[in-house]
mmCIF file of C-alpha atoms and ligand atoms in Angstrom:
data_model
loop_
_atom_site.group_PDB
_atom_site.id
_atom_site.type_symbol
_atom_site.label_atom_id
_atom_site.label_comp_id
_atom_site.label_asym_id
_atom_site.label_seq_id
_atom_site.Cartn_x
_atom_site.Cartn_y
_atom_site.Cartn_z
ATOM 1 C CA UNK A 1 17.113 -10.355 50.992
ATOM 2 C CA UNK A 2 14.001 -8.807 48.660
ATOM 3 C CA UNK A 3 13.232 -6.557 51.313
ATOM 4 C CA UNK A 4 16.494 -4.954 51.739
ATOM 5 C CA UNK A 5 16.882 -5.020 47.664
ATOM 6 C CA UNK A 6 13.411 -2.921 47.925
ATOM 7 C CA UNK A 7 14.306 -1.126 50.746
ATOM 8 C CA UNK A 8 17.467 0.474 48.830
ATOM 9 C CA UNK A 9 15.519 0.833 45.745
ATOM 10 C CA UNK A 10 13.317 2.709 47.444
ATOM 11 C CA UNK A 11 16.014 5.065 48.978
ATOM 12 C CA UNK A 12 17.529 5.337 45.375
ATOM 13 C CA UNK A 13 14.762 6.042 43.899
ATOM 14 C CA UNK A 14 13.679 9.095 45.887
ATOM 15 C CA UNK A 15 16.640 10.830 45.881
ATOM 16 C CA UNK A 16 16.853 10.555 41.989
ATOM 17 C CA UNK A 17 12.792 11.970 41.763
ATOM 18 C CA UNK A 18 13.899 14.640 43.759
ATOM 19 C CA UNK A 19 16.768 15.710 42.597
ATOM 20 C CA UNK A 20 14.994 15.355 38.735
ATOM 21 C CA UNK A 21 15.459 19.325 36.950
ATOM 22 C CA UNK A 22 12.833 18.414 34.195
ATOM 23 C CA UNK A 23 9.836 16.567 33.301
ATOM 24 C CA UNK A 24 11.796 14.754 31.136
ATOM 25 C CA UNK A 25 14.232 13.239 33.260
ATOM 26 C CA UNK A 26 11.354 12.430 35.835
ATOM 27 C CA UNK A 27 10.008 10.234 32.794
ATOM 28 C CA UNK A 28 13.056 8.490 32.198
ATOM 29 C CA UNK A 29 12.583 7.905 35.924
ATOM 30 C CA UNK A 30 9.344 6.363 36.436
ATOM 31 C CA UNK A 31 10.033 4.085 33.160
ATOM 32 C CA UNK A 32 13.646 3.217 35.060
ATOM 33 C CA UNK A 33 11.646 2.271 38.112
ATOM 34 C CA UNK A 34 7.996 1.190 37.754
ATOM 35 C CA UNK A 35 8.673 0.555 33.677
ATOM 36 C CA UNK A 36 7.710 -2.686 32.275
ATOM 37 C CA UNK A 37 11.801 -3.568 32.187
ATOM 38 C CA UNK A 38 11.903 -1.898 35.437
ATOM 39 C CA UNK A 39 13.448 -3.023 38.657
ATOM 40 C CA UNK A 40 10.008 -3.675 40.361
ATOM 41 C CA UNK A 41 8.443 -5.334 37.466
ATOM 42 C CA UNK A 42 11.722 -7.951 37.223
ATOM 43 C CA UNK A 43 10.627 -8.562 40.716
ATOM 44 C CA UNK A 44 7.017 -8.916 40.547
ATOM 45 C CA UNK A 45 8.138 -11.549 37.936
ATOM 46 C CA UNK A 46 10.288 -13.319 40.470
ATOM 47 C CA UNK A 47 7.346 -13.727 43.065
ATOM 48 C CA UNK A 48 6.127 -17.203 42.151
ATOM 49 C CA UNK A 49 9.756 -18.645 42.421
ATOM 50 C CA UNK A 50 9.618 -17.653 46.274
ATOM 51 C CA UNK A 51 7.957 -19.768 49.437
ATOM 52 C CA UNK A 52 4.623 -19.374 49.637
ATOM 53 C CA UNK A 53 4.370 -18.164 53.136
ATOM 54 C CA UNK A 54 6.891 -14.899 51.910
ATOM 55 C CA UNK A 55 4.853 -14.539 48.322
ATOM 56 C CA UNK A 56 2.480 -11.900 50.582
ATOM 57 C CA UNK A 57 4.576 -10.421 52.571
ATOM 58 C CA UNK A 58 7.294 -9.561 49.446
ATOM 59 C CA UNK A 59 4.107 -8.849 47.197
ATOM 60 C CA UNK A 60 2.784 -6.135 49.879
ATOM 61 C CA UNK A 61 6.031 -4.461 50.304
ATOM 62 C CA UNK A 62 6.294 -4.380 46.320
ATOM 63 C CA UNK A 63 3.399 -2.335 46.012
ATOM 64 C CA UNK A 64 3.842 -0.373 48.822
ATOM 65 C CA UNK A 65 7.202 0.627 47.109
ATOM 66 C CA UNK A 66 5.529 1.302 44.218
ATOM 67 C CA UNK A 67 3.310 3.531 45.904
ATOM 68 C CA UNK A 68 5.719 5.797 47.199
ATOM 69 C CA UNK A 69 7.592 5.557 44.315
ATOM 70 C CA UNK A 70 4.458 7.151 42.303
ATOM 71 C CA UNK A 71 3.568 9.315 45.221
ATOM 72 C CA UNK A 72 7.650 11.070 45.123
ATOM 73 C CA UNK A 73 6.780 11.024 41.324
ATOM 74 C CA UNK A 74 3.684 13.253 40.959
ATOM 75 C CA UNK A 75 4.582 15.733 43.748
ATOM 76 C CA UNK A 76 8.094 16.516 42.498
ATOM 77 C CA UNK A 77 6.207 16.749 38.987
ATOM 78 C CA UNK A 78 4.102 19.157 40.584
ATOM 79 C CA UNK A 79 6.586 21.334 41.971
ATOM 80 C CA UNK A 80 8.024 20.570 38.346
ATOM 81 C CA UNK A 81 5.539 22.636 37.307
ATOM 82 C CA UNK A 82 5.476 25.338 39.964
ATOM 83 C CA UNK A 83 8.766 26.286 39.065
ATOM 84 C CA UNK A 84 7.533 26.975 35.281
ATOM 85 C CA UNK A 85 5.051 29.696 36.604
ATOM 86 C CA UNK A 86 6.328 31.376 39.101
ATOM 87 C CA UNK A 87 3.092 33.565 39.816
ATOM 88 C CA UNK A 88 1.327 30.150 40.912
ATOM 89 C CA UNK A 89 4.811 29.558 42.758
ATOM 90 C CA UNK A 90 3.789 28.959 46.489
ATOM 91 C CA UNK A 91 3.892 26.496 49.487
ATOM 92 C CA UNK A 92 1.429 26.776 52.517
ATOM 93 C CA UNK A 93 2.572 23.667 54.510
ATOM 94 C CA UNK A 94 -0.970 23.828 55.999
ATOM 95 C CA UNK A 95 -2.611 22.763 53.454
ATOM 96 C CA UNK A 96 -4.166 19.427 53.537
ATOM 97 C CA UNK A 97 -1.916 17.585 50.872
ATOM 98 C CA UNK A 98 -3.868 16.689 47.960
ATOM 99 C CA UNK A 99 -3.941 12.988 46.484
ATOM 100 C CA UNK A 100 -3.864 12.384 42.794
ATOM 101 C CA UNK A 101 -6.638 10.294 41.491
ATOM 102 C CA UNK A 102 -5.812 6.788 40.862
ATOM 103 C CA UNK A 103 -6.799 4.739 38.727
ATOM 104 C CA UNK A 104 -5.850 0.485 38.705
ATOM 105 C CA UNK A 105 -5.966 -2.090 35.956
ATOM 106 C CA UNK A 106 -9.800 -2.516 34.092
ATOM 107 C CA UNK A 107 -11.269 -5.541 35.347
ATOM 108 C CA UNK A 108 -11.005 -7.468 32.648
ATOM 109 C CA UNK A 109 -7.191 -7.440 32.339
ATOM 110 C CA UNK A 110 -7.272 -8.399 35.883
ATOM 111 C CA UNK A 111 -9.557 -11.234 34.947
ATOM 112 C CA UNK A 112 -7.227 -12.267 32.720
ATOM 113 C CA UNK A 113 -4.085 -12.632 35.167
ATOM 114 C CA UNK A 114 -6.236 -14.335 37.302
ATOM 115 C CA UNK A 115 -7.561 -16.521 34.904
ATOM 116 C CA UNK A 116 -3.751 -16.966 33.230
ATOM 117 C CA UNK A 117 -2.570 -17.220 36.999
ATOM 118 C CA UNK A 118 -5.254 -20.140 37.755
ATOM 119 C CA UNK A 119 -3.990 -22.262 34.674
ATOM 120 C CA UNK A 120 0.273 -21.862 35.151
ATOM 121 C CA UNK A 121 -0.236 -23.387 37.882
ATOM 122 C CA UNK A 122 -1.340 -26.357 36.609
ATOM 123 C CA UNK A 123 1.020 -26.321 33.788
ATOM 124 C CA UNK A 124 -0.578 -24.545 30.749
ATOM 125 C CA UNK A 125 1.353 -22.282 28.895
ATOM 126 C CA UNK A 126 -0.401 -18.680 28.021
ATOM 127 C CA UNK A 127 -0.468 -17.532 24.201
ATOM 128 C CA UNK A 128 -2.315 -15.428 22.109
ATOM 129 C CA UNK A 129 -3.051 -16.419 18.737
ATOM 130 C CA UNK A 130 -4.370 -14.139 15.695
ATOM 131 C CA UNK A 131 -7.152 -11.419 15.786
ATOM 132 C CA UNK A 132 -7.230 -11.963 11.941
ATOM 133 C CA UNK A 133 -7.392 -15.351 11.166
ATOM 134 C CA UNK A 134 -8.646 -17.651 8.125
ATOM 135 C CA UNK A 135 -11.323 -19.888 7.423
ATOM 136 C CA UNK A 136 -9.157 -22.804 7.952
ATOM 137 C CA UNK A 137 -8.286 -22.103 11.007
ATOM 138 C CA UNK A 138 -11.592 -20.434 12.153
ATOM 139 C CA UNK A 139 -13.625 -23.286 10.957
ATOM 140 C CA UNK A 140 -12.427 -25.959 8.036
ATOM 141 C CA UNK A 141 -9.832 -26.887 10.097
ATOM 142 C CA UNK A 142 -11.854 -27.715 12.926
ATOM 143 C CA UNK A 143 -14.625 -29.967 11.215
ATOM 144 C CA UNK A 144 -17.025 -27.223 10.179
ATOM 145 C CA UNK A 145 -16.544 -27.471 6.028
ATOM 146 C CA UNK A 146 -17.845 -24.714 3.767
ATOM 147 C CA UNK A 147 -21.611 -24.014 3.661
ATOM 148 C CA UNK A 148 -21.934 -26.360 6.925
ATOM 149 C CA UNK A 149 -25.358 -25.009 9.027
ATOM 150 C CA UNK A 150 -22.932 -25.306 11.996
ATOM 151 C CA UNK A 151 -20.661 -22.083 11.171
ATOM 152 C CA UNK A 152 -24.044 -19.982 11.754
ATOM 153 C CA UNK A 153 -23.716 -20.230 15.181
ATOM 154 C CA UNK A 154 -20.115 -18.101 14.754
ATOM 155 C CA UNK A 155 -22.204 -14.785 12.991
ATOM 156 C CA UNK A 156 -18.874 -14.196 11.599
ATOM 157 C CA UNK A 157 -17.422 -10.812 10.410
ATOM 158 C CA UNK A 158 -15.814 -11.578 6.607
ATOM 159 C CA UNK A 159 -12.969 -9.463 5.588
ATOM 160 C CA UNK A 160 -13.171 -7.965 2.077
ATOM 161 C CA UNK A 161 -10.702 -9.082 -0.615
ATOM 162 C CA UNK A 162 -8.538 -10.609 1.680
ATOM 163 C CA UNK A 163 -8.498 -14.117 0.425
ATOM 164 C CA UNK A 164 -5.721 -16.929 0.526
ATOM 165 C CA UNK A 165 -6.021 -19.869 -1.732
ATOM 166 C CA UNK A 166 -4.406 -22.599 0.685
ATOM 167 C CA UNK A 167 -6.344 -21.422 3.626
ATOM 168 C CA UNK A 168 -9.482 -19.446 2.338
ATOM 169 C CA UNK A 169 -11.003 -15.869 3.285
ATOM 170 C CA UNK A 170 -10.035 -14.075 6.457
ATOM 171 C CA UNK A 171 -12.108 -13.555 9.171
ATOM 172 C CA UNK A 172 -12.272 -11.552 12.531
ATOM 173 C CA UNK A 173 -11.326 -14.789 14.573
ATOM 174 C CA UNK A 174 -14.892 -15.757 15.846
ATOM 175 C CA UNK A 175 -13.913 -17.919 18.640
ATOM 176 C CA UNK A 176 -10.452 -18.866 20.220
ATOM 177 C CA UNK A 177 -10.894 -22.620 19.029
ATOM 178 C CA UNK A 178 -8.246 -21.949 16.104
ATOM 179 C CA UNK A 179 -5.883 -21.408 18.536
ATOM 180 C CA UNK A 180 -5.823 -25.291 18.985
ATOM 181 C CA UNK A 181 -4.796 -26.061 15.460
ATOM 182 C CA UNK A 182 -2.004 -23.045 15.293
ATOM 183 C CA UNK A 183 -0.512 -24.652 18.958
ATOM 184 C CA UNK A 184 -0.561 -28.347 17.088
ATOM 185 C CA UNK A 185 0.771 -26.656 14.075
ATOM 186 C CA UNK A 186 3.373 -25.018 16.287
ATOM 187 C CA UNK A 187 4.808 -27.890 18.836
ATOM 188 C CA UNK A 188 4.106 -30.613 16.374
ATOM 189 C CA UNK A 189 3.730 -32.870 18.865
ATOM 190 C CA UNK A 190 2.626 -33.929 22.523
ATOM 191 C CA UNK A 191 3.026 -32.681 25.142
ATOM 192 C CA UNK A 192 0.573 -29.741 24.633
ATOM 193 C CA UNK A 193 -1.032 -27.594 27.611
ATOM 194 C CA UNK A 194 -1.891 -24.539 26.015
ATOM 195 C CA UNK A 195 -4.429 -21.572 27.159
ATOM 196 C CA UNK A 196 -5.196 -19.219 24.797
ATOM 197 C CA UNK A 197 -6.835 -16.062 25.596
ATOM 198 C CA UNK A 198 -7.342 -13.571 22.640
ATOM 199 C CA UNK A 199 -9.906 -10.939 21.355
ATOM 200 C CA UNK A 200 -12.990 -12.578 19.580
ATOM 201 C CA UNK A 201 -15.493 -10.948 17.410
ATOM 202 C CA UNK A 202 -19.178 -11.516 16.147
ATOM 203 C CA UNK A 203 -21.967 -9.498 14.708
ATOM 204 C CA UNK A 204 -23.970 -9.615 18.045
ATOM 205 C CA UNK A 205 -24.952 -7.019 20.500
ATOM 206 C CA UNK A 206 -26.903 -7.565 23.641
ATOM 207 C CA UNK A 207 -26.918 -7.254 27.362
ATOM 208 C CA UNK A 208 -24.711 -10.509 27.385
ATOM 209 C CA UNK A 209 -23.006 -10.506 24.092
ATOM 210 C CA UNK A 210 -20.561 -8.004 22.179
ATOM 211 C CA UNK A 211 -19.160 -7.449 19.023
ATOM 212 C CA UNK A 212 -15.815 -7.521 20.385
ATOM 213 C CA UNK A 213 -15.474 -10.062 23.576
ATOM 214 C CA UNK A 214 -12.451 -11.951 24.751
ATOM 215 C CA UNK A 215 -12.623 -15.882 25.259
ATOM 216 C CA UNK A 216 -9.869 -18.308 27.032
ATOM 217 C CA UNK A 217 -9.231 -21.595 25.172
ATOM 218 C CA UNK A 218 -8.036 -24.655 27.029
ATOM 219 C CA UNK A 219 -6.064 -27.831 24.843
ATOM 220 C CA UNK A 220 -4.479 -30.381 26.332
ATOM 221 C CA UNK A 221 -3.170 -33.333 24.357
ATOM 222 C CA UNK A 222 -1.164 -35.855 26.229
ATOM 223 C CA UNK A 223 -0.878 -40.088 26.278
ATOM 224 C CA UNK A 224 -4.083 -41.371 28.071
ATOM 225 C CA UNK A 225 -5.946 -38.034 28.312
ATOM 226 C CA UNK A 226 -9.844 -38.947 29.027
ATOM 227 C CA UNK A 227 -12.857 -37.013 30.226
ATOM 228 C CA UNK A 228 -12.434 -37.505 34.242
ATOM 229 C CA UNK A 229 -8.460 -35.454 33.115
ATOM 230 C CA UNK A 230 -10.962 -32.884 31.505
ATOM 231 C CA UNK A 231 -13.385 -32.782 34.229
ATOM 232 C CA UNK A 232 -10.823 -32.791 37.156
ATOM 233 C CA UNK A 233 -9.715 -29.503 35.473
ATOM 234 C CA UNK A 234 -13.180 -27.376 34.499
ATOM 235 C CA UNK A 235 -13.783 -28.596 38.604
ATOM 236 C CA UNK A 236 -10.042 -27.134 39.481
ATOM 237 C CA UNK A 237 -10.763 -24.176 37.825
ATOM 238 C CA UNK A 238 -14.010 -23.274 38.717
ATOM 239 C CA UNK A 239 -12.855 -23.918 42.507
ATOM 240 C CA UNK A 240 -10.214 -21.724 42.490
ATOM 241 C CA UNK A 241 -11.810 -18.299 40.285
ATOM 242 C CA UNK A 242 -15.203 -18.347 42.115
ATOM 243 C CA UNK A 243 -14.670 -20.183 45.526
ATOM 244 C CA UNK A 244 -14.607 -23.663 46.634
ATOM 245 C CA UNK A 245 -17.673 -24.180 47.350
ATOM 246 C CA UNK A 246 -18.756 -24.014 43.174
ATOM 247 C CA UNK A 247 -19.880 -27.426 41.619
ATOM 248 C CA UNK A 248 -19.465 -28.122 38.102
ATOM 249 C CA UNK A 249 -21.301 -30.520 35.816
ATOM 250 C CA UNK A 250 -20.772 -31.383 31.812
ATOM 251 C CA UNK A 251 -24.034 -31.470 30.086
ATOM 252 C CA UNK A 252 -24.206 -33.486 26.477
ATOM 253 C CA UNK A 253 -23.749 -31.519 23.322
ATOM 254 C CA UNK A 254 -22.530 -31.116 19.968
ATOM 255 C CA UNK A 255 -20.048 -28.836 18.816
ATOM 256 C CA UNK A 256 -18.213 -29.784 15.154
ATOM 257 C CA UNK A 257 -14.831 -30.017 16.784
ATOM 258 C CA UNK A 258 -15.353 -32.373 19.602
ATOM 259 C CA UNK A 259 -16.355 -35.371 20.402
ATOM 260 C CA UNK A 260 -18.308 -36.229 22.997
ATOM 261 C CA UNK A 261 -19.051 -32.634 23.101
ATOM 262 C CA UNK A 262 -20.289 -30.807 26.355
ATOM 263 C CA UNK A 263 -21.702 -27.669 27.579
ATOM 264 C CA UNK A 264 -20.180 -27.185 31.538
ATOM 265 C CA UNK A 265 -22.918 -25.849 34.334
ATOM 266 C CA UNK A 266 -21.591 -24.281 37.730
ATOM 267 C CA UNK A 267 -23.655 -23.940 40.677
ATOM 268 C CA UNK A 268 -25.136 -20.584 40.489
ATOM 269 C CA UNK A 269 -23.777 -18.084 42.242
ATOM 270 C CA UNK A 270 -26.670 -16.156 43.426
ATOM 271 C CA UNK A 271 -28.596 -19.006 45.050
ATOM 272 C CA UNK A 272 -25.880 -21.461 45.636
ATOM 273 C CA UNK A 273 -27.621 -24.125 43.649
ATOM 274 C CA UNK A 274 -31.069 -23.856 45.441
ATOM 275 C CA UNK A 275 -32.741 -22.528 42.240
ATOM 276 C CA UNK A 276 -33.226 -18.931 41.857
ATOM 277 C CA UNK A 277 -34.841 -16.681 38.720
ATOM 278 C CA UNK A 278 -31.600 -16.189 37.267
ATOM 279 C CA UNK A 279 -30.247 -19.676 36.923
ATOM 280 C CA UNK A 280 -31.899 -22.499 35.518
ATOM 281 C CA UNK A 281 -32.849 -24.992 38.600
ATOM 282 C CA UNK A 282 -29.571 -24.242 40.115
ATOM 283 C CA UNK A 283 -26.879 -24.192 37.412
ATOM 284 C CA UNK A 284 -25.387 -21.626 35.562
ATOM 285 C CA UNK A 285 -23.999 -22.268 31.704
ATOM 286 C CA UNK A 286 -20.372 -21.277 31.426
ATOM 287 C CA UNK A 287 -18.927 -22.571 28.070
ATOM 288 C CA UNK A 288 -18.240 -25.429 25.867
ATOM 289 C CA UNK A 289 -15.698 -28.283 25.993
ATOM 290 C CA UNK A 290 -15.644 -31.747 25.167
ATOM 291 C CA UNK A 291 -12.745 -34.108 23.208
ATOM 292 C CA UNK A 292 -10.793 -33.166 20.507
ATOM 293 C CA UNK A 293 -12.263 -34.611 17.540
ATOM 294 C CA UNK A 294 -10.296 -36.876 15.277
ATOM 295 C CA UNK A 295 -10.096 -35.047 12.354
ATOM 296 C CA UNK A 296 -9.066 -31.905 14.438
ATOM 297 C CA UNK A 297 -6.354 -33.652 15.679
ATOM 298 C CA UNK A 298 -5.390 -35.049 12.089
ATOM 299 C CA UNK A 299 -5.851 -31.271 10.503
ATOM 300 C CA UNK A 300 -3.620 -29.995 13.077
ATOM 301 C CA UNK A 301 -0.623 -32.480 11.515
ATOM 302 C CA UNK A 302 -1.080 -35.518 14.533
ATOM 303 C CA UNK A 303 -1.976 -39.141 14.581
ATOM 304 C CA UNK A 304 -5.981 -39.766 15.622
ATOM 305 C CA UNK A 305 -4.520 -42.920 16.497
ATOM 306 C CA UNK A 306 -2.538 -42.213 18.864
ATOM 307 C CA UNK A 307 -3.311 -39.213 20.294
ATOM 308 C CA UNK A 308 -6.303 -37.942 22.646
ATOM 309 C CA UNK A 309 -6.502 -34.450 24.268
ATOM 310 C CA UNK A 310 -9.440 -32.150 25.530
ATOM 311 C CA UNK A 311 -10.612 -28.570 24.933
ATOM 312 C CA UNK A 312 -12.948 -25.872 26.233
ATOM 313 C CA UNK A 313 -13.702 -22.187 25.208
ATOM 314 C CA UNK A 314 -15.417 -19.655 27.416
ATOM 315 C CA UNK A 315 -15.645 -15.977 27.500
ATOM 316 C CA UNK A 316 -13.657 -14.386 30.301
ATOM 317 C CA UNK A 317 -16.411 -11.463 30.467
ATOM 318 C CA UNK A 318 -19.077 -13.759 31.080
ATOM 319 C CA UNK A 319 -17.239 -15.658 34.086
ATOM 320 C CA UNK A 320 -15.771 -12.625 35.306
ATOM 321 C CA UNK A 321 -20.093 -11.504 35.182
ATOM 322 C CA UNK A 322 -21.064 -14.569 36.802
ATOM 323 C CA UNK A 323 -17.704 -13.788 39.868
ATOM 324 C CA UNK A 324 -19.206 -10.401 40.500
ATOM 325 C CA UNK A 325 -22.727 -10.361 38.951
ATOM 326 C CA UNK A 326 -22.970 -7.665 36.613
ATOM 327 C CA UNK A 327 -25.709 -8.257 33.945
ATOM 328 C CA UNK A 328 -24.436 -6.435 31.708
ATOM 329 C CA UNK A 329 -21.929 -7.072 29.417
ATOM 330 C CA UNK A 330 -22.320 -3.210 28.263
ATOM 331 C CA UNK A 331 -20.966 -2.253 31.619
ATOM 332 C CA UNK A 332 -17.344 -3.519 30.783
ATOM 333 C CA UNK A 333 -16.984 -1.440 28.113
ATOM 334 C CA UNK A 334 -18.413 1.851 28.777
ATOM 335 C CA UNK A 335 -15.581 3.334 30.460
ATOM 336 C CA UNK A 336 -18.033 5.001 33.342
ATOM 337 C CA UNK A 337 -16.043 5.537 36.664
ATOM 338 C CA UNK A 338 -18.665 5.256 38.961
ATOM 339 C CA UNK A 339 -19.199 1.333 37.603
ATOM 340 C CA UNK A 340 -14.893 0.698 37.495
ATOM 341 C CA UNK A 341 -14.234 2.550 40.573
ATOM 342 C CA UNK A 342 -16.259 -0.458 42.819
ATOM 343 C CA UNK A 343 -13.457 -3.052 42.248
HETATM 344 N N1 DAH B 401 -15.448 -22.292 20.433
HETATM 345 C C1 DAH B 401 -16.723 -22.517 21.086
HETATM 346 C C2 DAH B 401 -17.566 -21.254 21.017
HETATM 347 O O1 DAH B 401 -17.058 -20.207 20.758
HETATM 348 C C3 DAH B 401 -16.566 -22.933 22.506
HETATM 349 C C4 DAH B 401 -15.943 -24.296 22.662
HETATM 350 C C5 DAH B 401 -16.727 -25.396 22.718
HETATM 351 C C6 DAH B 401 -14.575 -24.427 22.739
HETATM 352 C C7 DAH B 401 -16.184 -26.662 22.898
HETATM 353 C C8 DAH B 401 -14.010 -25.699 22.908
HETATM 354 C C9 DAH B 401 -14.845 -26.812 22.985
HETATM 355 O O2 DAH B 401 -12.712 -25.904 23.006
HETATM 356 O O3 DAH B 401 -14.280 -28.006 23.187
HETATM 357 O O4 DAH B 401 -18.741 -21.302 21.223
#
């Protein structure tokens, strides 16, 4: 049924590029067809509602649509544009057709699907809490009081004059572990799978940290939730985004907001876990997680007493460096083609 839907899109399609008169209209066009509301995007949507064994099959012919789509796109464009100067009005069908350059998503919005794509399927729900956030949220909230030595860790950008007296001074959001007490805030209750992936920010700058970073938070809080429920998933995850052979381990550690806390360890990628110069004896750090403290859970408006969940943080650049190892975090952001172009 999808491929005859995408068969006579197709057909519809090219007849209304080619028969566009302006630029305009071939705008109106590509937003009608490849837009986010378009029809392909509505079925791109629709994918993970279909068999498994047809989800590749429908997926290829989807983009190949979308190809041609694009293709019909640019050239009537171009002869668009032909039409506007006549001098430079000419056709040699012998000329070797010429492909537009193009480009694809940057790898860390792909990252993102894939990380977003990992997690639905095991029943989190994707949000994106604030860039600008405040103190309560960013840190009194989660156990880390004024003037507490732990908030150095966060080498936190303060913004100016922008102060509130219930919840304190704003802050570019540090880390994505306020996004915990704004999704208790939000559902009130249990239930609660959320991930939260948002933009980050600290006054750091080296080959493996910048000032602007994204992380992916994980809170779950649900009746009888325990560390093998936490462990089972850092271990699901880590399967699925770098392979199955990956191992992961919880190390003891202490972070304000949980308790126990942990820092997680995969096998290292380059050496498989043999020991190599850039992992330490075999394991590579990823992030934090550990269970919700107590008096996160009571700050975030539910009963200590009854309720347990877990949480992690990492930063999607630095497992999306560890999938493909790039040592630089600089890389990601620099915008140079010949570095993009290899994925
Ligand atoms: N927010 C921490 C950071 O930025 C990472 C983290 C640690 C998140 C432990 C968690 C956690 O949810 O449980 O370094």
């Amino acid at each position: 049924m999808e491929q005859n839907r995408l068969q006579n899109l197709k057909n519809q399609a090219i007849l209304n590029i080619f028969e566009a008169k302006t630029e305009q209209e071939l705008e109106e066009l590509r937003v009608e067809y490849l837009g986010r509301q378009g029809e392909l995007s509505q079925l791109i949507k629709k994918i993970s509602l279909l068999p498994v064994e047809k989800r590749k099959q429908i997926g290829e012919l989807i983009n190949e649509t979308k190809k041609i789509i694009q293709e019909a796109i640019s050239s009537q464009k171009k002869s668009l544009q032909h039409q506007l100067s006549p001098q430079e009005d000419w056709f040699d069908i012998t000329v070797p057709g010429e492909r537009p350059p193009q480009g694809h998503l940057h790898l860390i919005t792909l990252a993102i699907s894939e990380i977003t794509g990992i997690f639905e399927k095991i029943g989190f729900g994707k949000v994106a809490y604030p860039e600008v956030e405040w103190d309560w949220y960013a840190f009194e909230g989660l156990n880390m009081p004024q003037n507490h030595p732990a908030r150095d860790e966060w080498e936190t950008f303060f913004i100016k004059d922008l102060f509130s007296p219930q919840y304190g001074q704003a802050v570019l959001t540090p880390h994505t572990s306020s996004g915990q007490l704004r999704e208790m805030e939000r559902l009130g209750q249990p239930p609660i799978r959320m991930l939260n992936i948002a933009k980050c920010y600290r006054r750091q700058i080296d080959a493996s940290h910048a000032p602007m970073f994204y992380q992916f938070e994980g809170l779950v809080v649900e009746p009888g939730i325990n560390i093998t429920h936490l462990k089972g998933t850092l271990d699901y995850f880590v399967k699925q985004y770098f392979g199955p052979q990956r191992e992961v381990r919880i190390r003891p550690f202490h972070f304000q907001f949980t308790e126990p806390s942990f820092e997680v360890d995969v096998t290292c990628i380059v050496c498989g876990g043999r020991g190599c110069r850039v992992c330490k004896q075999g394991w590579m750090e990823l992030g934090g997680a550990g269970m919700v403290h107590p008096a996160v859970l009571k700050n975030g408006g539910l009963d200590p007493q009854k309720h347990t969940g877990f949480a992690f943080g990492w930063g999607v650049e630095r497992v999306l460096m560890m999938k493909y190892k790039i040592d630089d975090i600089r890389l990601l952001f620099g915008s140079d083609l010949k570095f993009l172009e290899q994925f």
